[in-house]
Each structure stands twice: as C-alpha cells, then as structure tokens.
Amino acid sequence: MAALSAWFWNERFWLPHNVTWADLADPAPGVEYPKAGHLLSALPLALGIFAVRIFFERYIAGPCASILQIQMELSRRAQPNAILEKVFTSITKSPDSRHLEGLSKQLDWDVRKVQRWFRHRRNQDKPSTRTKFCESMWRFTFYLCIFIYGIRFLWQSLWMWDTRQCWYNYPYQVLTSGLYYYYITELAFYWSLMFSQFTDIKRKDFLIMFVHHLATVSLISFSYVNNMLRVGSLVMCIHDSSDFLLEAAKLANYARYQRLCDFLFVVFSMIFFGTRLIIFPFCQCNGGK
C-alpha cells in the first residue's frame, strides 16, 4: 500500500520541478496551504447539513407542498407474504412468466394475483410526489445558495477573469478563508448526499447516484489536497450554475405548472450547454496555455 501511495503521489508527476510535498507542508509564518487533514472537517459539517435538510424538508418544504396542494399519495400496500417478499428482495422485482407460474403453483394463487402483488409491492417503494418535491426543494435551495456564494467570491478573484492565474506560482498559492469555506461546504454537501441515500427510499438509480457522489467527493478532495483550488472553484461554480435550474424545473413539474416547467427546462438546457460544453472546456484550455 505504501508503494502504491508513493507511486500515485509521485512529485515528478504532480508538482513543478524542484518542488516537493515537504515544501507545502512547512509554509512560511502566516501562510496557509491546503492539507489533507482539513478534509476531516467536512464530515461533521456533512452531518450538520443532513440535520438541516431534515428540518428544512419537514418545516419548510412540507408546508410549501401543502400550499401547492401536493399531497402524499396513498398507494395500495401489498399483503404480507414471506415467500413473495423473499423473491422480491433477493431474486427479482419483476418476475417473468416462468417465475410467475412457479409462484402461482407454490402459493395456489392465480397468476394475475401474483402479478398484482408484485405491482403493488413495486409501487409501495416508489417515493411520492410530495417526497420528491421536498427533496428537490432542498437541493434547489442549497445549489442556489452555494452558487450565489461562489459567484460573489469568484467575482473578486483574479482567476475568474484570467484563468491563467489558476496556475500562476503553482503550487505556492495561499489558502484563503473564502476558498476554504467554499470547498469544505461543497464537499460536506456531497458527503451528506451519500449518507442520505441509505435513509431515503431506494430508487432504480441508487448505484449510479452513489458512484456519482463518490466520484464528486473524490475529485473535490483530490483537487484540495493537490492545491488546485483556484481551477477547482471555477469548475464547481460552472456546475452549480445549472443545477439549481434543473431542480426548479422539477419543482414546477411536481406542482403541475407545466408551462413554467418547460420554460425552466429550456433555460437549464441552454445554460448547461453553454457552461459545460463551451465555457468549461474552451476557457480552461485557453487559460492553461
């Protein structure tokens, strides 16, 4: 493991010539560089964000859903059956004709009755529109707030207007409090999303979203340890610029404001295309020259 770590963090690959990790570990008095230990502060903050989310969904998003007349749907629950439950959780949620016929004979049920049981059981696990509304409202609020913070912070930074500044004097770039709070808050939020996946209703994209959150946490953590905070802050701001619009479109859809939903989705698509497929690749490449 030590050999693998030494190979991965090879100074010849990550750092400029004649610069070592030891140089960054012992800065001059009054100068602060990112350290791996700083990332640990994101974990208790993630728990705090998770607690705020629970409060927000219950006492803010929930009442908003009631005002918009988004009620909790009462789906018909499948009657308890140990055999079918074992098949549902361990083998398949949508049995084919062969499984249906076998279960029908084993339980002495009609095939259509077995099909109805599985349909009711699948619907039982689906999150209600109200639940999805509350989750989207929480993500919309966070993405909007962090985007406003990020754009206000970056507006005053040199690398916002000249991306070549992202690499000027690298890696001897001082860690400011604004960059630290921006990074740790973003990291803590994605940690909280990973935590909440295990308490929320399981969805079809559970594994995909878990891998997405894990990749995001890894990239944010890696860029922090490597002191790539300047370019990392631009990347995070670019991504946040469209995320809150997607959540706003979802909110409009759940509230049955279809025209507003369509408008917001068009705006989201335009900003997504402009920021992630034009600004992100071309400005970063030009700035790195």
Short mmCIF file of C-alpha atoms in Angstrom, two decimals:
data_model
loop_
_atom_site.label_atom_id
_atom_site.label_comp_id
_atom_site.label_asym_id
_atom_site.label_seq_id
_atom_site.Cartn_x
_atom_site.Cartn_y
_atom_site.Cartn_z
CA MET A 1 0.00 0.00 0.00
CA ALA A 2 2.85 2.37 0.84
CA ALA A 3 4.48 1.66 -2.52
CA LEU A 4 1.19 2.32 -4.33
CA SER A 5 0.71 5.60 -2.46
CA ALA A 6 4.28 6.68 -3.25
CA TRP A 7 3.75 5.86 -6.92
CA PHE A 8 0.43 7.71 -7.14
CA TRP A 9 1.67 10.85 -5.36
CA ASN A 10 4.93 10.99 -7.28
CA GLU A 11 6.20 14.58 -7.03
CA ARG A 12 7.65 14.44 -10.55
CA PHE A 13 4.15 14.00 -11.91
CA TRP A 14 2.07 16.34 -9.74
CA LEU A 15 4.45 19.16 -8.83
CA PRO A 16 6.70 21.51 -10.77
CA HIS A 17 10.43 20.90 -10.99
CA ASN A 18 12.34 21.28 -7.69
CA VAL A 19 9.12 21.35 -5.61
CA THR A 20 8.32 18.65 -3.05
CA TRP A 21 5.35 17.87 -0.81
CA ALA A 22 7.54 18.80 2.15
CA ASP A 23 7.77 22.36 0.83
CA LEU A 24 4.00 22.68 1.07
CA ALA A 25 3.84 21.02 4.48
CA ASP A 26 6.05 23.68 6.08
CA PRO A 27 4.97 27.11 4.77
CA ALA A 28 6.28 30.45 5.96
CA PRO A 29 4.73 32.02 9.09
CA GLY A 30 1.29 33.45 8.37
CA VAL A 31 0.92 31.43 5.17
CA GLU A 32 -1.53 28.53 4.93
CA TYR A 33 -1.62 25.82 2.27
CA PRO A 34 -4.29 23.10 1.92
CA LYS A 35 -3.66 19.97 3.98
CA ALA A 36 -5.33 16.57 3.79
CA GLY A 37 -6.33 16.90 7.44
CA HIS A 38 -8.56 19.85 6.59
CA LEU A 39 -10.91 17.47 4.74
CA LEU A 40 -11.89 15.78 8.00
CA SER A 41 -13.83 18.90 8.99
CA ALA A 42 -16.24 18.16 6.14
CA LEU A 43 -17.57 15.03 7.88
CA PRO A 44 -19.17 16.69 10.95
CA LEU A 45 -20.35 19.50 8.68
CA ALA A 46 -21.98 16.88 6.43
CA LEU A 47 -23.91 15.54 9.43
CA GLY A 48 -24.97 19.09 10.24
CA ILE A 49 -26.14 19.65 6.65
CA PHE A 50 -28.06 16.36 6.81
CA ALA A 51 -29.79 17.53 10.01
CA VAL A 52 -30.62 20.88 8.40
CA ARG A 53 -32.08 19.00 5.43
CA ILE A 54 -34.42 17.01 7.70
CA PHE A 55 -35.58 20.23 9.38
CA PHE A 56 -35.94 22.02 6.05
CA GLU A 57 -37.99 19.27 4.40
CA ARG A 58 -40.29 18.91 7.39
CA TYR A 59 -40.91 22.52 8.36
CA ILE A 60 -40.30 24.50 5.16
CA ALA A 61 -40.62 22.28 2.08
CA GLY A 62 -43.52 20.30 3.56
CA PRO A 63 -45.71 23.36 4.23
CA CYS A 64 -44.83 24.70 0.75
CA ALA A 65 -46.02 21.42 -0.73
CA SER A 66 -49.28 21.75 1.21
CA ILE A 67 -49.79 25.30 -0.06
CA LEU A 68 -49.33 24.00 -3.61
CA GLN A 69 -51.76 21.14 -2.80
CA ILE A 70 -49.17 18.43 -3.32
CA GLN A 71 -50.42 15.65 -1.09
CA MET A 72 -48.91 12.31 -0.08
CA GLU A 73 -50.29 9.63 -2.37
CA LEU A 74 -51.62 6.58 -0.56
CA SER A 75 -50.57 3.61 -2.68
CA ARG A 76 -52.16 0.24 -2.06
CA ARG A 77 -49.83 -1.89 0.03
CA ALA A 78 -49.14 -5.50 -0.88
CA GLN A 79 -50.46 -8.03 1.60
CA PRO A 80 -47.70 -9.64 3.73
CA ASN A 81 -46.31 -12.80 2.13
CA ALA A 82 -42.94 -14.19 3.20
CA ILE A 83 -42.33 -16.22 0.02
CA LEU A 84 -43.09 -13.38 -2.41
CA GLU A 85 -41.18 -10.89 -0.27
CA LYS A 86 -38.10 -13.10 -0.40
CA VAL A 87 -38.37 -13.35 -4.20
CA PHE A 88 -38.90 -9.58 -4.44
CA THR A 89 -35.88 -8.65 -2.31
CA SER A 90 -33.48 -11.41 -3.32
CA ILE A 91 -34.28 -12.51 -6.88
CA THR A 92 -36.36 -10.12 -8.97
CA LYS A 93 -38.84 -7.28 -8.61
CA SER A 94 -40.42 -8.04 -11.98
CA PRO A 95 -40.70 -11.85 -12.38
CA ASP A 96 -41.04 -13.32 -15.85
CA SER A 97 -43.72 -15.80 -16.91
CA ARG A 98 -41.68 -18.80 -15.70
CA HIS A 99 -41.30 -17.35 -12.21
CA LEU A 100 -44.95 -16.30 -12.11
CA GLU A 101 -46.17 -19.77 -12.99
CA GLY A 102 -43.89 -21.38 -10.39
CA LEU A 103 -45.05 -18.98 -7.66
CA SER A 104 -48.64 -19.47 -8.71
CA LYS A 105 -48.38 -23.23 -8.19
CA GLN A 106 -46.41 -22.87 -4.96
CA LEU A 107 -48.93 -20.48 -3.39
CA ASP A 108 -52.01 -21.86 -5.13
CA TRP A 109 -52.71 -18.36 -6.41
CA ASP A 110 -53.90 -17.21 -9.79
CA VAL A 111 -51.04 -15.85 -11.96
CA ARG A 112 -52.77 -12.47 -12.22
CA LYS A 113 -52.98 -12.28 -8.42
CA VAL A 114 -49.22 -12.84 -8.19
CA GLN A 115 -48.67 -10.13 -10.83
CA ARG A 116 -50.87 -7.71 -8.84
CA TRP A 117 -48.88 -8.44 -5.68
CA PHE A 118 -45.59 -7.56 -7.39
CA ARG A 119 -47.10 -4.42 -8.93
CA HIS A 120 -48.39 -3.24 -5.55
CA ARG A 121 -45.06 -4.11 -3.95
CA ARG A 122 -43.12 -2.09 -6.53
CA ASN A 123 -45.45 0.90 -6.14
CA GLN A 124 -45.05 0.64 -2.39
CA ASP A 125 -41.35 1.55 -2.70
CA LYS A 126 -41.83 4.47 -5.08
CA PRO A 127 -41.37 7.89 -3.47
CA SER A 128 -44.48 10.06 -3.52
CA THR A 129 -44.67 13.33 -5.44
CA ARG A 130 -44.64 15.19 -2.13
CA THR A 131 -41.45 13.41 -1.06
CA LYS A 132 -39.76 14.18 -4.38
CA PHE A 133 -40.89 17.81 -4.15
CA CYS A 134 -39.35 18.22 -0.69
CA GLU A 135 -36.07 16.63 -1.79
CA SER A 136 -35.87 18.82 -4.90
CA MET A 137 -36.69 21.95 -2.92
CA TRP A 138 -33.82 21.19 -0.55
CA ARG A 139 -31.35 20.64 -3.41
CA PHE A 140 -32.64 23.74 -5.22
CA THR A 141 -32.10 25.85 -2.08
CA PHE A 142 -28.59 24.56 -1.49
CA TYR A 143 -27.47 24.82 -5.13
CA LEU A 144 -28.83 28.35 -5.40
CA CYS A 145 -27.19 29.49 -2.15
CA ILE A 146 -23.82 27.92 -2.91
CA PHE A 147 -23.89 29.32 -6.45
CA ILE A 148 -24.59 32.83 -5.14
CA TYR A 149 -21.77 32.47 -2.61
CA GLY A 150 -19.41 31.09 -5.26
CA ILE A 151 -20.12 33.78 -7.84
CA ARG A 152 -19.78 36.56 -5.25
CA PHE A 153 -16.47 35.15 -4.06
CA LEU A 154 -15.07 34.49 -7.54
CA TRP A 155 -16.20 37.87 -8.85
CA GLN A 156 -13.43 39.45 -6.78
CA SER A 157 -10.77 36.88 -7.69
CA LEU A 158 -8.14 37.31 -10.40
CA TRP A 159 -8.59 33.80 -11.82
CA MET A 160 -12.29 34.44 -12.55
CA TRP A 161 -11.28 36.83 -15.35
CA ASP A 162 -7.92 35.36 -16.31
CA THR A 163 -7.77 31.59 -15.91
CA ARG A 164 -4.01 31.64 -16.38
CA GLN A 165 -3.93 32.90 -12.77
CA CYS A 166 -5.07 29.42 -11.73
CA TRP A 167 -1.54 28.20 -12.39
CA TYR A 168 0.49 31.30 -11.59
CA ASN A 169 3.08 30.46 -8.93
CA TYR A 170 1.55 26.99 -8.52
CA PRO A 171 1.60 25.25 -6.07
CA TYR A 172 2.58 28.14 -3.76
CA GLN A 173 -0.93 29.58 -3.72
CA VAL A 174 -2.17 30.72 -0.33
CA LEU A 175 -5.33 29.17 1.06
CA THR A 176 -7.82 31.94 1.84
CA SER A 177 -10.78 31.58 4.17
CA GLY A 178 -13.20 32.13 1.28
CA LEU A 179 -11.74 29.24 -0.73
CA TYR A 180 -11.64 27.00 2.34
CA TYR A 181 -15.32 27.56 3.21
CA TYR A 182 -16.38 27.15 -0.42
CA TYR A 183 -14.55 23.86 -0.82
CA ILE A 184 -15.42 22.32 2.53
CA THR A 185 -19.12 23.23 2.20
CA GLU A 186 -19.34 21.68 -1.27
CA LEU A 187 -17.52 18.58 -0.07
CA ALA A 188 -19.73 18.27 3.01
CA PHE A 189 -22.89 18.58 0.90
CA TYR A 190 -21.91 15.66 -1.33
CA TRP A 191 -20.92 13.61 1.71
CA SER A 192 -24.41 14.32 3.10
CA LEU A 193 -25.98 13.12 -0.17
CA MET A 194 -24.06 9.86 0.20
CA PHE A 195 -25.32 9.48 3.77
CA SER A 196 -28.93 10.25 2.86
CA GLN A 197 -29.00 7.64 0.08
CA PHE A 198 -29.09 4.93 2.75
CA THR A 199 -32.03 6.50 4.61
CA ASP A 200 -34.07 7.68 1.63
CA ILE A 201 -36.39 5.42 -0.32
CA LYS A 202 -34.28 3.21 -2.58
CA ARG A 203 -34.56 4.14 -6.26
CA LYS A 204 -33.55 2.49 -9.51
CA ASP A 205 -30.58 4.82 -9.94
CA PHE A 206 -29.24 4.19 -6.41
CA LEU A 207 -25.94 2.69 -7.58
CA ILE A 208 -25.46 5.26 -10.36
CA MET A 209 -26.02 8.19 -8.00
CA PHE A 210 -23.80 6.62 -5.33
CA VAL A 211 -20.94 6.30 -7.84
CA HIS A 212 -21.61 9.91 -8.98
CA HIS A 213 -21.43 11.25 -5.41
CA LEU A 214 -18.35 9.15 -4.66
CA ALA A 215 -16.61 10.46 -7.79
CA THR A 216 -17.53 14.05 -6.88
CA VAL A 217 -16.21 13.65 -3.33
CA SER A 218 -13.00 12.10 -4.67
CA LEU A 219 -12.43 14.88 -7.22
CA ILE A 220 -13.08 17.68 -4.73
CA SER A 221 -10.84 16.04 -2.13
CA PHE A 222 -8.08 15.33 -4.63
CA SER A 223 -8.03 18.88 -6.01
CA TYR A 224 -7.96 20.27 -2.47
CA VAL A 225 -5.00 18.14 -1.38
CA ASN A 226 -3.18 18.99 -4.61
CA ASN A 227 -3.82 22.73 -4.06
CA MET A 228 -5.77 23.06 -7.31
CA LEU A 229 -8.35 25.17 -5.51
CA ARG A 230 -8.44 28.02 -7.99
CA VAL A 231 -9.35 25.95 -11.00
CA GLY A 232 -11.49 23.70 -8.79
CA SER A 233 -13.55 26.65 -7.58
CA LEU A 234 -14.27 27.63 -11.19
CA VAL A 235 -15.34 24.08 -12.04
CA MET A 236 -17.69 23.92 -9.05
CA CYS A 237 -19.25 27.28 -9.87
CA ILE A 238 -19.78 26.28 -13.51
CA HIS A 239 -21.57 23.11 -12.44
CA ASP A 240 -23.69 24.86 -9.81
CA SER A 241 -24.85 27.45 -12.35
CA SER A 242 -27.26 24.99 -13.98
CA ASP A 243 -28.00 22.52 -11.18
CA PHE A 244 -30.44 24.79 -9.32
CA LEU A 245 -32.37 25.42 -12.57
CA LEU A 246 -32.90 21.70 -13.08
CA GLU A 247 -34.26 21.37 -9.55
CA ALA A 248 -36.51 24.41 -10.14
CA ALA A 249 -37.91 22.72 -13.26
CA LYS A 250 -38.63 19.59 -11.20
CA LEU A 251 -40.42 21.67 -8.57
CA ALA A 252 -42.63 23.24 -11.23
CA ASN A 253 -43.37 19.79 -12.64
CA TYR A 254 -44.36 18.37 -9.25
CA ALA A 255 -46.58 21.42 -8.65
CA ARG A 256 -48.21 20.86 -12.10
CA TYR A 257 -47.08 24.18 -13.55
CA GLN A 258 -46.24 22.66 -16.90
CA ARG A 259 -45.52 25.87 -18.82
CA LEU A 260 -43.17 27.10 -16.11
CA CYS A 261 -41.53 23.67 -16.02
CA ASP A 262 -40.97 23.71 -19.79
CA PHE A 263 -39.54 27.25 -19.67
CA LEU A 264 -37.17 26.45 -16.81
CA PHE A 265 -36.01 23.27 -18.53
CA VAL A 266 -35.23 25.19 -21.73
CA VAL A 267 -33.23 27.76 -19.73
CA PHE A 268 -31.46 24.94 -17.89
CA SER A 269 -30.57 23.24 -21.18
CA MET A 270 -29.14 26.45 -22.64
CA ILE A 271 -27.04 27.22 -19.57
CA PHE A 272 -25.94 23.59 -19.23
CA PHE A 273 -24.80 23.54 -22.86
CA GLY A 274 -23.11 26.93 -22.60
CA THR A 275 -21.27 26.34 -19.34
CA ARG A 276 -20.29 22.67 -19.55
CA LEU A 277 -19.75 22.24 -23.28
CA ILE A 278 -18.37 25.68 -24.21
CA ILE A 279 -17.11 27.68 -21.23
CA PHE A 280 -15.73 24.73 -19.27
CA PRO A 281 -13.61 23.02 -21.96
CA PHE A 282 -12.56 26.03 -24.04
CA CYS A 283 -11.85 28.59 -21.30
CA GLN A 284 -9.94 26.02 -19.22
CA CYS A 285 -7.84 25.01 -22.21
CA ASN A 286 -7.09 28.58 -23.23
CA GLY A 287 -6.29 29.53 -19.66
CA GLY A 288 -3.81 26.71 -19.30
CA LYS A 289 -1.64 27.85 -22.20
#
